[in-house]
XYZ file of C-alpha atoms in Angstrom:
754
model
C 1.280 -5.699 14.313
C 4.421 -3.857 15.389
C 5.314 -0.461 13.951
C 8.375 -1.730 12.071
C 6.406 -4.400 10.226
C 3.602 -1.957 9.447
C 6.056 0.527 7.975
C 7.730 -2.278 6.027
C 4.430 -3.311 4.422
C 3.566 0.263 3.460
C 6.968 0.837 1.891
C 6.865 -2.539 0.157
C 3.634 -1.675 -1.628
C 5.039 1.681 -2.701
C 8.205 0.057 -4.025
C 6.191 -2.586 -5.885
C 4.151 0.124 -7.572
C 7.139 2.294 -8.516
C 9.107 -0.728 -9.791
C 6.113 -1.820 -11.872
C 5.933 1.588 -13.512
C 9.661 1.589 -14.222
C 9.508 -1.919 -15.695
C 6.731 -0.849 -18.059
C 8.818 2.168 -19.062
C 11.815 -0.126 -19.521
C 9.795 -2.457 -21.729
C 8.938 0.484 -23.975
C 12.568 1.693 -24.022
C 14.962 -1.227 -23.277
C 18.013 0.997 -23.694
C 17.005 3.385 -20.896
C 19.903 2.947 -18.460
C 18.301 5.191 -15.846
C 15.141 3.052 -15.843
C 17.303 -0.040 -15.287
C 18.975 1.705 -12.363
C 15.627 2.666 -10.843
C 14.323 -0.886 -11.102
C 17.523 -2.256 -9.588
C 17.348 0.198 -6.690
C 13.735 -0.737 -6.016
C 14.547 -4.456 -5.888
C 17.669 -3.802 -3.816
C 15.635 -1.788 -1.303
C 12.938 -4.461 -1.242
C 15.546 -7.116 -0.525
C 17.075 -5.073 2.266
C 13.676 -4.434 3.830
C 12.665 -8.089 3.647
C 16.004 -8.954 5.219
C 14.877 -7.275 8.426
C 12.412 -10.108 8.935
C 12.585 -13.877 8.900
C 11.175 -14.595 5.421
C 13.905 -16.698 3.708
C 11.913 -17.616 0.539
C 11.087 -13.967 -0.025
C 14.656 -12.831 0.549
C 16.114 -15.533 -1.724
C 13.734 -14.615 -4.545
C 14.543 -10.915 -4.353
C 18.244 -11.733 -4.136
C 17.999 -13.726 -7.373
C 16.090 -10.871 -9.016
C 18.715 -8.391 -7.853
C 21.483 -10.536 -9.372
C 19.771 -10.477 -12.763
C 19.098 -6.753 -12.634
C 22.694 -6.151 -11.585
C 23.771 -8.030 -14.697
C 21.385 -5.886 -16.730
C 22.997 -2.758 -15.276
C 26.412 -4.074 -16.284
C 25.078 -4.787 -19.808
C 25.957 -8.480 -19.487
C 22.279 -9.474 -19.612
C 19.817 -8.241 -22.209
C 16.742 -6.344 -21.048
C 14.067 -8.225 -22.948
C 10.482 -9.329 -22.446
C 11.619 -12.449 -20.565
C 13.361 -10.384 -17.884
C 10.555 -7.812 -17.669
C 7.857 -10.492 -17.407
C 9.802 -12.360 -14.737
C 10.396 -9.175 -12.736
C 6.691 -8.312 -12.933
C 5.784 -11.809 -11.717
C 8.181 -11.297 -8.814
C 6.467 -8.033 -7.924
C 3.093 -9.783 -8.103
C 4.357 -12.421 -5.674
C 5.782 -9.709 -3.435
C 2.420 -7.950 -3.314
C 0.554 -11.160 -2.480
C 3.061 -12.128 0.202
C 2.850 -8.661 1.761
C -0.930 -9.077 1.984
C -0.504 -12.525 3.568
C 1.935 -11.166 6.147
C -0.420 -8.298 6.953
C -3.359 -10.658 7.478
C -1.741 -13.673 9.122
C 1.781 -12.633 10.059
C 3.397 -15.274 7.824
C 4.070 -16.078 4.184
C 1.577 -18.336 2.403
C 2.325 -22.054 2.357
C 3.076 -21.903 -1.366
C 5.783 -19.249 -0.938
C 8.670 -21.748 -0.816
C 7.677 -23.494 -4.029
C 6.733 -20.308 -5.863
C 9.866 -18.481 -4.749
C 12.122 -21.380 -5.740
C 10.505 -21.634 -9.171
C 10.923 -17.923 -9.866
C 14.498 -17.890 -8.519
C 15.304 -20.840 -10.763
C 14.110 -18.875 -13.771
C 16.396 -16.012 -12.780
C 19.324 -18.413 -12.511
C 18.527 -19.801 -15.948
C 18.796 -16.296 -17.381
C 22.231 -15.908 -15.816
C 23.632 -19.406 -16.404
C 26.386 -19.533 -19.061
C 26.623 -22.130 -21.813
C 28.531 -25.401 -21.322
C 31.611 -24.198 -23.137
C 31.743 -21.056 -21.003
C 31.507 -23.026 -17.795
C 34.339 -25.278 -18.930
C 36.801 -22.588 -19.915
C 35.902 -19.466 -17.962
C 35.616 -20.718 -14.381
C 36.578 -17.817 -12.112
C 39.714 -18.181 -10.011
C 39.398 -18.363 -6.252
C 40.314 -15.232 -4.285
C 43.685 -15.331 -2.561
C 42.135 -15.627 0.898
C 40.097 -18.639 -0.237
C 43.030 -20.233 -2.054
C 44.969 -20.337 1.199
C 42.379 -22.734 2.625
C 43.891 -25.749 0.955
C 44.508 -28.365 3.602
C 41.667 -30.894 3.823
C 39.630 -31.260 6.978
C 39.558 -34.857 8.059
C 36.376 -36.744 7.216
C 34.666 -34.191 4.971
C 36.266 -34.924 1.617
C 33.841 -34.664 -1.274
C 31.296 -32.513 0.548
C 30.428 -29.054 -0.898
C 31.707 -26.232 1.278
C 31.216 -22.483 1.355
C 33.945 -20.016 2.333
C 33.055 -16.562 3.639
C 35.208 -13.527 4.293
C 33.480 -10.923 6.460
C 35.226 -7.612 7.021
C 32.958 -5.349 9.103
C 33.129 -1.604 8.750
C 35.206 0.225 11.324
C 32.120 1.970 12.741
C 29.917 -1.124 12.664
C 29.303 -1.031 16.434
C 27.686 2.383 16.125
C 25.299 0.919 13.511
C 24.180 -1.748 15.936
C 26.087 -4.567 14.185
C 27.469 -7.510 16.121
C 29.991 -9.188 13.782
C 30.754 -12.178 15.986
C 27.087 -12.558 16.841
C 26.342 -12.869 13.127
C 29.064 -15.456 12.669
C 27.609 -17.518 15.518
C 24.329 -17.702 13.575
C 25.931 -19.312 10.514
C 24.580 -22.874 10.211
C 26.936 -25.770 9.571
C 29.953 -23.833 10.802
C 33.172 -25.875 10.544
C 35.973 -23.385 11.187
C 36.564 -19.703 11.861
C 39.598 -17.472 11.906
C 39.698 -13.888 13.150
C 42.563 -11.642 12.076
C 43.179 -7.906 12.112
C 41.990 -6.306 8.897
C 45.033 -4.015 9.053
C 48.084 -4.443 11.306
C 47.707 -3.028 14.780
C 49.893 0.017 15.243
C 51.716 0.013 18.601
C 52.213 3.766 18.324
C 48.471 4.611 18.349
C 46.183 4.485 21.310
C 43.973 1.424 21.208
C 40.366 2.279 20.216
C 38.018 -0.306 21.698
C 35.094 1.101 19.693
C 36.650 0.647 16.244
C 36.339 -2.725 14.550
C 39.555 -3.940 12.904
C 38.615 -7.537 12.170
C 38.671 -9.738 9.128
C 36.693 -12.912 9.785
C 37.017 -15.961 7.558
C 34.809 -18.985 8.003
C 33.889 -22.253 6.363
C 30.433 -23.802 6.441
C 28.785 -26.858 4.960
C 25.329 -25.219 4.936
C 23.632 -24.236 1.649
C 24.780 -20.940 0.218
C 21.302 -19.379 0.482
C 21.135 -20.002 4.227
C 24.558 -18.453 4.758
C 23.669 -15.380 2.681
C 20.477 -14.980 4.699
C 22.540 -14.557 7.876
C 24.589 -11.758 6.320
C 21.696 -10.172 4.417
C 22.025 -6.793 6.161
C 25.796 -6.493 5.688
C 26.031 -7.864 2.167
C 28.419 -5.116 1.108
C 30.939 -6.329 3.723
C 30.822 -10.034 2.843
C 32.323 -12.184 0.090
C 30.904 -15.687 -0.369
C 32.725 -18.303 -2.447
C 31.866 -21.896 -3.380
C 34.961 -23.980 -2.701
C 35.860 -26.507 -5.402
C 35.350 -30.101 -4.278
C 39.100 -30.693 -4.534
C 39.832 -28.130 -1.816
C 38.926 -28.721 1.817
C 40.073 -26.108 4.295
C 41.566 -26.489 7.673
C 41.362 -23.205 9.538
C 42.920 -23.121 12.963
C 43.409 -19.771 14.698
C 47.059 -18.981 15.248
C 48.447 -19.708 18.692
C 45.482 -21.859 19.740
C 45.514 -25.502 20.658
C 47.384 -28.651 19.827
C 45.986 -31.619 17.948
C 44.156 -32.602 21.102
C 42.449 -29.222 21.530
C 39.084 -29.023 23.284
C 35.884 -28.778 21.274
C 35.406 -25.077 21.740
C 33.070 -23.409 19.257
C 35.082 -22.066 16.322
C 34.012 -18.489 16.991
C 34.929 -18.641 20.691
C 38.275 -20.296 19.958
C 39.071 -17.612 17.395
C 38.201 -14.814 19.827
C 40.352 -16.287 22.605
C 43.279 -16.835 20.244
C 43.111 -13.236 19.082
C 43.220 -12.007 22.691
C 46.345 -14.108 23.260
C 47.970 -12.516 20.215
C 47.056 -8.975 21.314
C 48.359 -9.581 24.844
C 51.617 -10.967 23.506
C 52.156 -7.835 21.379
C 51.345 -5.421 24.206
C 54.439 -3.852 25.745
C 53.576 -0.152 26.046
C 52.966 0.926 29.647
C 50.539 3.727 28.742
C 48.334 1.427 26.708
C 48.648 -1.814 28.670
C 45.774 -0.985 31.005
C 43.312 -0.368 28.168
C 44.451 -3.404 26.179
C 44.342 -5.632 29.237
C 40.791 -4.553 30.139
C 39.550 -4.946 26.543
C 41.114 -8.394 26.131
C 39.718 -9.628 29.432
C 36.210 -8.386 28.681
C 36.266 -9.893 25.172
C 37.374 -13.283 26.459
C 34.879 -13.266 29.324
C 31.938 -12.276 27.106
C 32.810 -14.946 24.537
C 33.002 -17.640 27.197
C 29.801 -16.594 28.944
C 27.917 -16.555 25.633
C 28.491 -20.327 25.431
C 27.801 -21.091 29.092
C 31.418 -21.350 30.281
C 30.908 -19.205 33.354
C 33.699 -20.811 35.427
C 36.252 -20.163 32.667
C 35.057 -16.548 32.412
C 35.546 -16.158 36.169
C 39.151 -17.381 35.874
C 39.821 -14.711 33.270
C 38.308 -12.101 35.563
C 40.512 -13.195 38.446
C 43.616 -13.071 36.232
C 42.791 -9.522 35.122
C 44.285 -8.019 38.308
C 47.581 -9.885 37.918
C 48.699 -8.335 34.632
C 48.825 -9.280 30.937
C 51.051 -12.329 31.410
C 48.660 -13.884 33.910
C 45.629 -13.160 31.709
C 47.351 -14.598 28.663
C 48.279 -17.732 30.585
C 44.700 -18.131 31.800
C 43.278 -17.859 28.281
C 45.878 -20.294 26.875
C 44.990 -22.742 29.639
C 41.312 -22.523 28.703
C 42.169 -23.119 25.043
C 44.143 -26.250 25.928
C 41.888 -27.517 28.743
C 39.870 -30.532 27.589
C 37.777 -30.761 30.737
C 36.110 -27.329 30.596
C 32.588 -28.471 29.800
C 29.972 -26.039 28.690
C 26.666 -25.680 30.425
C 24.277 -23.794 28.178
C 22.526 -20.949 29.901
C 18.802 -20.455 29.803
C 19.222 -17.600 27.417
C 21.235 -19.647 24.954
C 18.293 -21.683 23.764
C 16.224 -18.622 23.046
C 18.941 -16.791 21.141
C 17.555 -15.070 18.113
C 13.968 -16.071 18.843
C 11.257 -13.599 18.065
C 7.679 -13.224 18.991
C 5.191 -14.491 16.418
C 3.476 -11.873 14.421
C -0.250 -11.489 14.645
C -3.130 -9.114 14.882
C -4.825 -6.923 12.368
C -2.904 -4.349 10.436
C -3.419 -0.795 11.561
C -4.819 1.586 9.003
C -2.684 4.678 8.613
C -2.717 7.985 6.788
C 0.190 10.042 5.534
C -0.692 13.655 6.149
C 0.972 16.871 5.052
C 2.230 18.566 8.204
C 0.859 21.910 6.975
C -2.677 20.528 7.211
C -2.057 19.419 10.778
C -0.736 22.887 11.618
C -3.946 24.468 10.289
C -6.017 22.051 12.353
C -4.086 22.854 15.532
C -4.503 26.589 14.923
C -8.263 26.184 14.490
C -8.498 24.211 17.712
C -6.763 27.099 19.459
C -9.321 29.549 18.063
C -12.152 27.264 19.163
C -10.766 27.201 22.700
C -10.741 30.999 22.723
C -14.350 31.082 21.488
C -15.373 28.631 24.192
C -13.740 30.845 26.826
C -15.886 33.668 25.481
C -19.011 31.661 26.300
C -17.778 31.317 29.880
C -17.413 35.089 30.067
C -20.994 35.550 28.812
C -22.252 33.097 31.430
C -20.515 35.132 34.132
C -22.142 38.321 32.785
C -25.558 36.636 32.848
C -25.048 35.647 36.481
C -24.050 39.237 37.284
C -27.377 40.500 35.918
C -26.257 41.893 32.546
C -28.987 43.372 30.354
C -30.858 40.592 28.483
C -30.795 42.393 25.141
C -27.065 42.956 25.329
C -26.506 39.316 26.288
C -28.703 38.065 23.453
C -26.686 40.001 20.876
C -23.389 38.777 22.375
C -24.618 35.177 22.416
C -25.679 35.405 18.770
C -22.229 36.749 17.832
C -20.533 33.968 19.807
C -22.783 31.394 18.152
C -21.946 32.717 14.709
C -18.223 32.682 15.506
C -18.325 29.130 16.873
C -20.379 28.050 13.876
C -17.771 29.460 11.512
C -14.955 27.804 13.424
C -16.691 24.433 13.620
C -17.402 24.451 9.879
C -13.787 25.356 9.091
C -12.530 22.816 11.628
C -14.646 20.098 10.068
C -13.355 20.892 6.605
C -9.773 20.892 7.859
C -10.265 17.559 9.629
C -11.805 16.068 6.501
C -8.862 17.341 4.448
C -6.560 15.101 6.484
C -8.166 12.146 4.714
C -7.634 13.588 1.244
C -5.499 11.312 -0.892
C -4.299 11.958 -4.471
C -5.813 9.698 -7.096
C -2.301 8.881 -8.305
C -2.298 5.947 -5.871
C -5.108 4.403 -7.966
C -4.166 5.654 -11.425
C -0.620 4.292 -11.167
C -1.971 0.749 -10.907
C -3.562 0.867 -14.351
C -0.355 0.847 -16.370
C 0.129 -2.839 -15.564
C -3.579 -3.644 -15.937
C -3.779 -2.078 -19.400
C -0.576 -3.823 -20.512
C -1.750 -7.265 -19.440
C -5.278 -6.854 -20.833
C -4.003 -5.532 -24.161
C -1.467 -8.348 -24.528
C -4.127 -10.911 -23.700
C -6.331 -9.572 -26.505
C -3.508 -9.008 -28.977
C -4.061 -5.252 -29.109
C -1.685 -2.324 -28.905
C -2.977 0.189 -26.357
C -1.555 3.501 -25.131
C -2.688 4.723 -21.712
C -2.779 8.465 -21.042
C -3.294 9.642 -17.452
C -4.380 13.172 -16.544
C -5.258 14.849 -13.268
C -3.715 12.220 -11.005
C -2.942 14.923 -8.439
C -6.685 15.441 -7.870
C -7.532 14.611 -4.264
C -10.492 12.790 -2.729
C -11.378 11.133 0.543
C -9.263 8.085 1.317
C -12.338 5.828 1.479
C -13.479 6.930 -1.975
C -10.016 6.534 -3.476
C -9.611 3.037 -2.027
C -12.985 1.932 -3.426
C -12.452 3.448 -6.854
C -10.099 0.884 -8.345
C -12.552 -1.976 -8.945
C -15.234 0.011 -10.811
C -12.592 1.789 -12.869
C -11.012 -1.563 -13.694
C -14.328 -2.796 -15.114
C -14.609 0.320 -17.277
C -11.017 0.133 -18.521
C -11.302 -3.560 -19.390
C -14.539 -2.952 -21.279
C -12.880 -0.112 -23.168
C -10.023 -2.382 -24.236
C -12.218 -5.372 -25.055
C -15.363 -3.793 -26.547
C -14.388 -0.222 -27.291
C -11.081 -0.472 -29.137
C -10.917 -2.155 -32.514
C -8.075 -4.469 -33.467
C -5.167 -3.120 -35.505
C -6.574 -4.264 -38.874
C -9.941 -2.584 -38.356
C -8.312 0.595 -37.108
C -6.152 0.767 -40.226
C -9.227 0.375 -42.428
C -10.931 3.407 -40.894
C -7.770 5.517 -40.874
C -6.985 5.334 -37.176
C -3.549 4.689 -35.634
C -2.969 0.990 -34.968
C -2.453 1.650 -31.276
C -5.679 2.346 -29.447
C -5.778 5.186 -26.961
C -7.347 5.147 -23.494
C -7.410 8.292 -21.407
C -7.895 8.112 -17.643
C -8.684 11.579 -16.329
C -9.695 13.141 -13.010
C -10.839 16.683 -12.354
C -12.573 18.594 -9.620
C -16.182 19.601 -10.194
C -17.448 21.925 -7.481
C -17.474 19.961 -4.233
C -17.054 16.676 -6.095
C -14.731 15.023 -8.566
C -15.276 13.511 -12.006
C -13.205 10.523 -13.071
C -13.558 9.601 -16.725
C -12.348 6.771 -18.934
C -12.271 7.632 -22.639
C -11.325 5.534 -25.646
C -10.982 6.343 -29.341
C -12.650 3.117 -30.429
C -15.801 2.191 -32.299
C -18.242 3.907 -29.949
C -21.666 2.628 -28.891
C -24.229 2.144 -31.658
C -27.757 2.788 -30.292
C -29.274 0.585 -33.010
C -27.109 -2.321 -31.912
C -28.019 -1.724 -28.251
C -31.744 -1.754 -29.137
C -31.349 -5.017 -30.982
C -29.257 -6.637 -28.229
C -31.676 -5.501 -25.474
C -34.531 -7.247 -27.261
C -32.421 -10.365 -27.927
C -31.483 -10.603 -24.249
C -35.112 -10.193 -23.191
C -34.416 -7.031 -21.205
C -37.089 -4.987 -22.989
C -39.898 -5.493 -25.465
C -39.489 -4.151 -29.009
C -42.155 -1.438 -28.687
C -40.725 0.373 -25.623
C -37.206 0.160 -27.020
C -38.291 1.764 -30.297
C -39.685 4.807 -28.485
C -36.591 5.420 -26.330
C -34.173 8.177 -27.331
C -30.520 7.373 -28.041
C -29.298 8.594 -24.625
C -31.708 6.302 -22.774
C -30.778 3.387 -25.030
C -27.067 3.944 -24.430
C -27.762 3.948 -20.696
C -28.912 0.313 -21.039
C -25.274 -0.813 -20.919
C -25.582 -0.427 -17.137
C -28.530 -2.833 -16.930
C -27.806 -6.084 -15.020
C -27.155 -8.960 -17.397
C -26.563 -6.747 -20.432
C -23.437 -7.252 -22.532
C -22.402 -6.190 -26.016
C -19.920 -9.081 -26.317
C -20.652 -11.786 -28.866
C -19.044 -14.449 -26.647
C -17.691 -14.859 -23.146
C -14.004 -13.976 -22.949
C -11.314 -13.742 -20.315
C -12.138 -10.111 -19.580
C -15.845 -9.657 -20.194
C -18.982 -10.903 -21.871
C -20.746 -12.391 -18.875
C -23.254 -9.565 -18.420
C -21.650 -8.285 -15.240
C -19.385 -5.311 -14.825
C -21.104 -2.088 -15.873
C -24.039 -2.655 -13.532
C -21.456 -3.233 -10.793
C -19.844 0.085 -11.756
C -23.121 1.946 -11.265
C -23.777 0.148 -7.958
C -20.254 0.950 -6.716
C -20.668 4.629 -7.623
C -24.004 4.725 -5.798
C -22.396 3.217 -2.680
C -19.861 6.025 -2.733
C -22.617 8.604 -3.054
C -22.060 9.237 -6.752
C -23.425 8.394 -10.169
C -22.271 7.290 -13.614
C -22.875 8.851 -17.014
C -21.930 7.773 -20.522
C -21.259 9.718 -23.708
C -20.503 8.043 -27.008
C -20.222 8.801 -30.714
C -20.263 6.012 -33.257
C -16.833 5.527 -34.783
C -15.148 8.083 -32.521
C -15.182 6.529 -29.084
C -16.854 6.428 -25.690
C -16.421 8.300 -22.425
C -17.735 6.969 -19.129
C -17.696 9.358 -16.202
C -17.930 8.656 -12.489
C -19.311 11.682 -10.630
C -18.226 11.211 -7.018
C -18.166 13.276 -3.827
C -14.749 14.594 -2.923
C -15.113 14.412 0.841
C -17.555 13.500 3.549
C -18.245 17.153 4.226
C -20.917 19.167 5.959
C -24.169 19.039 4.014
C -26.742 21.791 3.781
C -30.030 20.225 4.894
C -33.577 21.564 4.514
C -35.791 20.437 7.381
C -39.414 19.944 6.262
C -42.545 18.709 7.978
C -44.793 15.838 6.970
C -47.655 15.473 9.378
C -46.310 15.659 12.908
C -42.792 14.516 11.955
C -39.764 16.353 10.626
C -37.462 15.102 7.871
C -34.394 16.377 6.128
C -33.642 16.648 2.419
C -30.206 17.596 1.103
C -30.259 20.994 -0.570
C -28.160 19.581 -3.402
C -31.120 17.401 -4.382
C -33.554 20.353 -4.496
C -33.833 22.304 -7.741
C -36.125 24.969 -6.317
C -38.785 25.650 -3.686
C -42.183 26.777 -5.024
C -45.364 28.006 -3.356
C -48.331 27.335 -5.669
C -52.049 27.990 -5.143
C -53.905 24.721 -4.663
C -56.128 25.667 -7.573
C -53.031 25.223 -9.780
C -52.528 21.626 -8.659
C -54.807 19.514 -10.825
C -56.001 15.956 -10.417
C -55.000 13.843 -13.427
C -55.165 10.155 -14.175
C -53.212 8.403 -11.435
C -52.327 11.455 -9.353
C -51.746 15.202 -9.375
C -49.770 17.580 -11.524
C -49.037 21.254 -11.929
C -47.551 23.437 -14.621
C -44.199 25.075 -13.936
C -42.712 27.375 -16.590
C -44.837 25.855 -19.287
C -43.993 22.262 -18.353
C -46.248 19.690 -16.719
C -44.712 18.357 -13.497
C -46.098 15.457 -11.445
C -46.842 16.277 -7.788
C -46.538 13.761 -4.920
C -47.417 14.382 -1.280
C -44.603 13.499 1.121
C -46.982 12.121 3.763
C -48.353 9.650 1.210
C -44.915 8.660 -0.068
C -43.922 7.875 3.517
C -47.061 5.846 4.082
C -48.425 8.098 6.815
C -52.025 7.865 5.521
C -54.444 10.324 3.960
C -54.604 13.691 5.638
C -56.722 16.688 4.674
C -54.873 19.374 2.759
C -54.250 22.492 4.880
C -54.004 26.056 3.672
C -54.616 27.719 0.342
C -51.113 27.187 -0.989
C -49.148 24.017 -1.754
C -45.486 24.020 -0.626
C -43.505 22.184 -3.299
C -39.925 20.919 -3.401
C -38.888 20.509 -7.028
C -36.332 17.740 -7.487
C -34.680 15.894 -10.383
C -34.919 12.099 -10.271
C -33.476 9.942 -13.072
C -33.691 12.845 -15.495
C -37.291 13.753 -14.608
C -38.527 16.881 -12.852
C -40.872 16.001 -9.966
C -42.522 18.116 -7.261
C -42.918 16.854 -3.694
C -45.503 18.608 -1.532
C -44.557 19.098 2.115
C -46.638 20.447 4.992
C -44.146 23.072 6.150
C -40.606 24.402 5.855
C -38.886 24.377 9.254
C -35.215 25.263 8.959
C -31.993 25.056 6.998
C -29.027 23.551 8.855
C -25.447 22.403 8.257
C -25.013 18.807 9.335
C -22.788 15.777 8.989
C -25.002 13.088 7.482
C -24.154 9.583 8.620
C -24.941 6.632 6.338
C -27.994 4.691 7.519
C -27.158 1.652 9.637
C -28.915 -1.230 11.376
C -32.711 -1.219 10.881
C -32.688 2.267 9.369
C -30.389 1.006 6.639
C -33.068 -1.387 5.399
C -35.691 1.350 4.934
C -36.028 2.433 1.319
C -35.668 6.144 0.716
C -33.555 6.950 3.796
C -30.258 8.483 2.751
C -28.812 8.917 6.234
C -29.269 10.409 9.668
C -28.073 13.460 11.521
C -28.531 14.991 14.978
C -30.544 18.131 15.636
C -29.606 20.729 18.194
C -32.228 19.487 20.660
C -30.842 15.947 20.556
C -33.422 14.466 18.184
C -32.340 12.202 15.329
C -33.389 13.525 11.933
C -33.936 11.121 9.023
C -32.460 12.549 5.831
C -34.499 11.366 2.851
C -33.232 10.334 -0.558
C -35.721 11.701 -3.113
C -34.702 9.150 -5.733
C -35.324 6.348 -3.252
C -38.750 7.437 -2.052
C -39.880 8.167 -5.622
C -38.501 4.932 -7.075
C -41.899 3.257 -7.260
C -43.824 6.375 -8.163
C -44.751 7.068 -11.758
C -45.494 10.469 -13.202
C -49.112 11.058 -14.136
C -48.162 13.274 -16.991
C -45.205 13.607 -19.296
C -42.340 15.557 -17.911
């Protein structure tokens, strides 16, 4: 994918999101003129961006949308639900088409039909009534009214007239006015005139455009507008009434038996004849002569008339009269056949798009500056190691060298940790990119259920790793939909209990230490533990006896069980028993967890506790038998050394008492399936961890070290081993397995209550 297309797709998605937000604001306040302007500007920018590429259905749809929004700006079209809904559908189509272009380099096959249908709905919003069309038909502009003489043989055919007046500095913008005109399909006639009279007193400026180009085409209006899509502010397009058929012949051109020169070429040559005839100033003749000759030669060569261009070049040295005579002869010469050049056939062709879209990040330049500065410090520290090596070779005292090496190691360690954090910060993305998408989702879900819902967003500036942010939308969408469907009561029930008719959903993000917490709260009916107990038994998830002994928090947690649903029937949004279990699984994949808090009659809050970045982790290296393993320090509550006499055998295993509480004890070598080994030493080395709300002690054979490491997710065969949370590299090159306590203890049961 080329850079221009990649940038276009990124900007398109941003414009779609901002326009969606403004449309929702406009729906809430139809009289907000500034919101109308913002929506119009977004669609206008989208249309201009699409116009850079060859996507006619897309351009035509956005053009129709822009026409309607322009009418809304002028207060000639009401801003109502019909316009808002149609504009939102257009943005949906734009988003889907952008995805299709990113994946396959082309619009989907249905784009033509879908775009035409949506554009037709826009036209229906703008179309006047029958009586208006009969009495208020707009008059033709003067320039179009002059085109009144019928062209032979085309009576009764619909024609389009175009007046194109390029800006004076158009050449400096990369515009090619005559090149654009050549691209107009169905071209019948062209005239080129000076936009303002040439002044004989001023020096001729070959780099200023002073043209007014009028043309007539029998092609459909949409195709003509597509050609001029990037210069729309310089073009006027008019449908000619069927009673008017123009005959446009450039002044001073050919007789009735004129050759079949292309209309654009004939117009260019005729204009050069007119300029040469008006040239009589000695100090400007040379410049005018050169410009006229070059213009005529380029026009002729562009259509393959190389021999005619050569004649103009030869006449250039003989003065303006000779050049004018040569051009007039070409205009009246019937035998000057055109031989298309090889480049003619490929004019305007472009390479097909293809390839995968590149993934990009937008980074604050200040963060890059910090990273560059740290790299500079690291280079200095590395040079210090070279100096120490030279001292060692020179026989420096070993004690002095050891102290210097330790200082250098500490300095490099500090720099590498800071460098890692700075590099990770480059991937930090504000959650606003996700939160902004929920305005539309809440609106559509609420309308589908006939509820009035207000969405409140807080903490959208909170930042997290790009990968976490990109994977957050789907689980949050499940939670938000459940809140609207199950959590919020309908208006009648809310009135009965004294609540506002409009339900309230709060989407909030906040930083929590090295992680973030994203919560979805509603002010609905809350979760009734008694109802959950009853539904769990009805669905066969649990037997009545175990459910009766569970506390309310554990019962509420059952909403995350696969297949569990509180819905009475399957609806469009939920009720199929999937969703909340997917939320928990998604959070686990991102290295986080989910919690729920609810009060009957007051509402429910579901929180996603997620890591903020893929940062350096503090790892405790422990021994089990002859092998070493790592356990994240975040998972360890405390490290305890207990006399073996305090570890007691109980039914099904071992346990000890810590601070007046019985804690089950598991040996790491047994959990890893390394067989029975005799217990060494008088003391048991215990790692106390929390797993699923329980306190559990894991006995290890030895404590080896504490290190900072980047833990990589397990892959390949290691990824299929239960209890392995990741891998990292030790200083001696060995790979260290980092264990997940919850995973290795999943099948273990406590021998005593915890």
